C-alpha positions as CSV (number, residue, x, y, z in Angstrom):
1,X,-22.1,-30.8,-12.4
2,X,-19.4,-28.1,-11.5
3,X,-20.0,-24.7,-10.2
4,X,-20.3,-21.8,-13.1
5,X,-17.4,-19.9,-14.0
6,X,-18.0,-16.7,-12.4
7,X,-17.2,-14.4,-15.7
8,X,-19.4,-11.5,-14.5
9,X,-17.7,-11.2,-10.9
10,X,-15.1,-8.4,-11.6
11,X,-15.7,-5.9,-9.2
12,X,-14.1,-5.7,-5.9
13,X,-11.7,-8.3,-7.3
14,X,-7.9,-7.9,-7.1
15,X,-4.8,-10.2,-7.7
16,X,-1.7,-9.1,-6.3
17,X,1.7,-10.0,-5.2
18,X,1.6,-10.7,-1.2
19,X,4.3,-11.5,0.8
20,X,4.7,-15.3,1.3
21,X,4.7,-14.8,5.2
22,X,1.6,-12.9,5.2
23,X,-1.2,-13.8,7.6
24,X,-3.7,-13.8,4.6
25,X,-1.4,-15.9,2.7
26,X,-1.1,-18.6,5.2
27,X,-4.5,-18.9,6.0
28,X,-5.3,-19.2,2.0
29,X,-2.7,-22.0,2.2
30,X,-4.1,-23.8,5.1
31,X,-7.3,-23.7,3.6
32,X,-5.7,-24.8,0.4
33,X,-4.0,-27.9,2.3
34,X,-7.1,-28.7,4.1
35,X,-9.1,-29.1,1.0
36,X,-6.5,-31.4,-0.5
37,X,-6.3,-33.4,2.7
38,X,-9.7,-34.5,2.1
39,X,-8.8,-36.3,-0.8
40,X,-6.0,-38.2,0.7
41,X,-7.0,-40.7,3.4
42,X,-3.5,-40.6,4.9
43,X,-3.2,-37.3,5.3
44,X,-1.4,-34.6,2.6
45,X,2.1,-33.2,3.4
46,X,2.8,-30.5,0.9
47,X,6.4,-30.9,-0.7
48,X,6.8,-33.8,1.9
49,X,7.1,-31.5,4.7
50,X,9.8,-29.4,3.3
51,X,9.1,-25.8,3.2
52,X,10.0,-23.7,0.5
53,X,13.2,-21.6,0.4
54,X,13.1,-17.7,1.9
55,X,13.1,-16.6,-1.5
56,X,11.2,-19.1,-3.7
57,X,8.5,-16.5,-3.8
58,X,10.3,-13.2,-3.9
59,X,11.1,-11.4,-7.3
60,X,13.0,-12.1,-9.2
61,X,13.1,-16.1,-8.5
62,X,9.2,-15.9,-7.8
63,X,6.1,-14.4,-6.8
64,X,2.8,-15.1,-4.6
65,X,-0.3,-13.6,-5.8
66,X,-3.3,-13.7,-3.3
67,X,-6.7,-13.2,-4.6
68,X,-9.5,-11.1,-3.1
69,X,-13.1,-10.2,-3.7
70,X,-14.4,-7.6,-1.9
71,X,-11.0,-7.5,0.4
72,X,-11.7,-11.4,1.6
73,X,-8.8,-13.5,0.7
74,X,-10.4,-15.6,-1.8
75,X,-7.0,-17.8,-3.0
76,X,-3.7,-17.7,-3.5
77,X,-1.2,-19.3,-6.1
78,X,2.7,-19.1,-6.2
79,X,5.1,-19.0,-9.3
80,X,8.6,-19.9,-9.2
81,X,11.3,-20.1,-11.4
82,X,13.8,-22.9,-11.8
83,X,17.3,-22.8,-12.5
84,X,16.6,-23.9,-15.9
85,X,14.2,-21.0,-16.7
86,X,11.1,-23.0,-16.7
87,X,8.3,-21.8,-14.1
88,X,6.3,-23.5,-11.7
89,X,3.3,-23.1,-10.3
90,X,3.3,-25.1,-7.0
91,X,0.1,-24.2,-5.1
92,X,-2.9,-22.7,-6.3
93,X,-6.3,-22.4,-4.2
94,X,-8.9,-24.3,-5.7
95,X,-11.7,-21.7,-4.9
96,X,-13.8,-22.0,-8.0
97,X,-13.6,-17.9,-8.1
98,X,-9.9,-17.9,-7.0
99,X,-9.0,-20.5,-9.8
100,X,-10.8,-18.8,-12.6
101,X,-9.2,-15.4,-12.1
102,X,-5.8,-16.4,-11.2
103,X,-5.9,-18.6,-14.6
104,X,-7.3,-15.3,-16.3
105,X,-3.9,-13.3,-15.2
106,X,-1.4,-15.8,-15.9
107,X,-3.0,-15.9,-19.5
């Protein structure tokens, strides 16, 4: 049984662009990778160990969003555009609160 969607939790919730290099983004990404690693017996290497280009998550090429609840980082997600005009969301923290509100923001 999954967790209920936190539809009523809006007070104190923010979803804002944040520099990819910020300490809060890096902590949220580390948590995301740790959660994924639990599901891969041989470990998990995001992007095959290749870091994103410096401008992948910088407008106009992309953006990195940080979800906070009462000021505490709860999750993150990146959106970057490809050369053909399509967009990719290569990372999204799966904290239930963050995932729900991140999804709503993208719609």
